[in-house]
mmCIF file of N, CA and C in Angstrom:
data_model
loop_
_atom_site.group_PDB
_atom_site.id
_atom_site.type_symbol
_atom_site.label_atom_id
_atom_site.label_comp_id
_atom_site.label_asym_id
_atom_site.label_seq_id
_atom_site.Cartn_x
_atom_site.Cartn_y
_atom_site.Cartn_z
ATOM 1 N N UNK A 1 -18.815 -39.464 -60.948
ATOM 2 C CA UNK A 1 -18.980 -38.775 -59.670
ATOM 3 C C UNK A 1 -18.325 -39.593 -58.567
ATOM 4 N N UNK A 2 -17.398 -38.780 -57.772
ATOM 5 C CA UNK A 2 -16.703 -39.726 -56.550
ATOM 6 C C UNK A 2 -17.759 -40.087 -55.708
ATOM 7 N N UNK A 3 -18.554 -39.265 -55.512
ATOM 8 C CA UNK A 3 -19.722 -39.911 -53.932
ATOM 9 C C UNK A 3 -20.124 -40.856 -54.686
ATOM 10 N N UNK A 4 -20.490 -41.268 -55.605
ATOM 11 C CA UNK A 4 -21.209 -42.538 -56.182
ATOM 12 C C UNK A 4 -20.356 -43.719 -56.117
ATOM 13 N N UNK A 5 -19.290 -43.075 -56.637
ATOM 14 C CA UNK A 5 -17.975 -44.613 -56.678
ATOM 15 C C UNK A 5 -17.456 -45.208 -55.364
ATOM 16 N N UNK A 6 -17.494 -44.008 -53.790
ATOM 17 C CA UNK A 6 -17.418 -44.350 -52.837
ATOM 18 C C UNK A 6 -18.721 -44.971 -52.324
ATOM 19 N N UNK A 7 -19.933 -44.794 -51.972
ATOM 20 C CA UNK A 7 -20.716 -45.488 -52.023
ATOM 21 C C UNK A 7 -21.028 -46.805 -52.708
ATOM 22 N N UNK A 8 -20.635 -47.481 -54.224
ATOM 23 C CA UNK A 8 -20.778 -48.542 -54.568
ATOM 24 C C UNK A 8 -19.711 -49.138 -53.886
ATOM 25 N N UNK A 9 -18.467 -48.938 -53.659
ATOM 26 C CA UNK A 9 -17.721 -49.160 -52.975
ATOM 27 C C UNK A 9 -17.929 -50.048 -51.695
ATOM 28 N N UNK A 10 -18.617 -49.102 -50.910
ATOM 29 C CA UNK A 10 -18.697 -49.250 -49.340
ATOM 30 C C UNK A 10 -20.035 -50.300 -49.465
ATOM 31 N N UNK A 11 -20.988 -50.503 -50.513
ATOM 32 C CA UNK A 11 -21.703 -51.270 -50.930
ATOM 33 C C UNK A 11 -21.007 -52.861 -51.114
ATOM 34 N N UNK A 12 -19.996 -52.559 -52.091
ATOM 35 C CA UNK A 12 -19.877 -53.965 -52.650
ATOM 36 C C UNK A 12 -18.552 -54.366 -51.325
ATOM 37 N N UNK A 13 -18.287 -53.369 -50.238
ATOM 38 C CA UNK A 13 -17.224 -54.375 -49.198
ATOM 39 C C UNK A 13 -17.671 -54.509 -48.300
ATOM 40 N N UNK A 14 -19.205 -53.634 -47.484
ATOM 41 C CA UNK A 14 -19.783 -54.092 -46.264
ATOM 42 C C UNK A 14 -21.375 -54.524 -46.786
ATOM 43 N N UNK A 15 -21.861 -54.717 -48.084
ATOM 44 C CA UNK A 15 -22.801 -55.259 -48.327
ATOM 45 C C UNK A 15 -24.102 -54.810 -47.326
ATOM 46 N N UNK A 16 -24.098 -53.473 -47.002
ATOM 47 C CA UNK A 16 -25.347 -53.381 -46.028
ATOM 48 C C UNK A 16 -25.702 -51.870 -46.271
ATOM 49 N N UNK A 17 -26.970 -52.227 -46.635
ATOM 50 C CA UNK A 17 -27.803 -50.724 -46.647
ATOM 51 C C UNK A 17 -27.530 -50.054 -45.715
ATOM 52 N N UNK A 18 -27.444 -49.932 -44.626
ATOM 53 C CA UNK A 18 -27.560 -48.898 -43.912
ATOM 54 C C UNK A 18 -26.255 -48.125 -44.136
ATOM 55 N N UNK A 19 -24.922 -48.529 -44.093
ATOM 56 C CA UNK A 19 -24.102 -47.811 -44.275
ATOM 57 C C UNK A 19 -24.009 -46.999 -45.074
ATOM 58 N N UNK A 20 -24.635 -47.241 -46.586
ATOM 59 C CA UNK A 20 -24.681 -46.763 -47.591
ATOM 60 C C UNK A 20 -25.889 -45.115 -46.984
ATOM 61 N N UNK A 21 -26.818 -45.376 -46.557
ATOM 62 C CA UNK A 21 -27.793 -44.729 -45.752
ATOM 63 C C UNK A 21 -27.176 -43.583 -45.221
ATOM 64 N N UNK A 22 -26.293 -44.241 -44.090
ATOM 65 C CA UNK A 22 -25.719 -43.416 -42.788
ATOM 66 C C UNK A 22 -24.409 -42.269 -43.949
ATOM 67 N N UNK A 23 -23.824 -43.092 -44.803
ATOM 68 C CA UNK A 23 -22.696 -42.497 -45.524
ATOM 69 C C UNK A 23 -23.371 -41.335 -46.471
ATOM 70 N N UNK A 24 -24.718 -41.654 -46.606
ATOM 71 C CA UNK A 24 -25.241 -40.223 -47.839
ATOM 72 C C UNK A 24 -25.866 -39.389 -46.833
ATOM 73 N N UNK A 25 -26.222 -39.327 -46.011
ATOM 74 C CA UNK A 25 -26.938 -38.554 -44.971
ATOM 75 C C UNK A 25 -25.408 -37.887 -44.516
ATOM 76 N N UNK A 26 -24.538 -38.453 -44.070
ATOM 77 C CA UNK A 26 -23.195 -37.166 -43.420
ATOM 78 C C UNK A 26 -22.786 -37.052 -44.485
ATOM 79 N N UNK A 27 -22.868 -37.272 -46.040
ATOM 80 C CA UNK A 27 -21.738 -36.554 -47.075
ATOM 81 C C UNK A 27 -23.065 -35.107 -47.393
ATOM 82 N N UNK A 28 -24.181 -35.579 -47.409
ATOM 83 C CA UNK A 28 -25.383 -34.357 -47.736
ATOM 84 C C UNK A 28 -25.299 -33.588 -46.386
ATOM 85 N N UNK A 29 -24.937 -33.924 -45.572
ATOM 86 C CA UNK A 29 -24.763 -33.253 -44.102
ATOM 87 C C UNK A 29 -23.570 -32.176 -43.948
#
């Protein structure tokens, strides 16, 4: 699944929950 691979992604280069947070809330948005 791409939303997953972009999310571990944005995980393993800004290392911070919230983005990961803010990024599934506007892709479910």
């Amino acid at each position: 699944m791409k939303v997953i691979s972009v999310l571990f992604f944005l995980y393993k280069v800004n290392k911070h929950w919230q983005v990961i947070a803010i990024t599934t809330y506007v892709v479910v948005k």
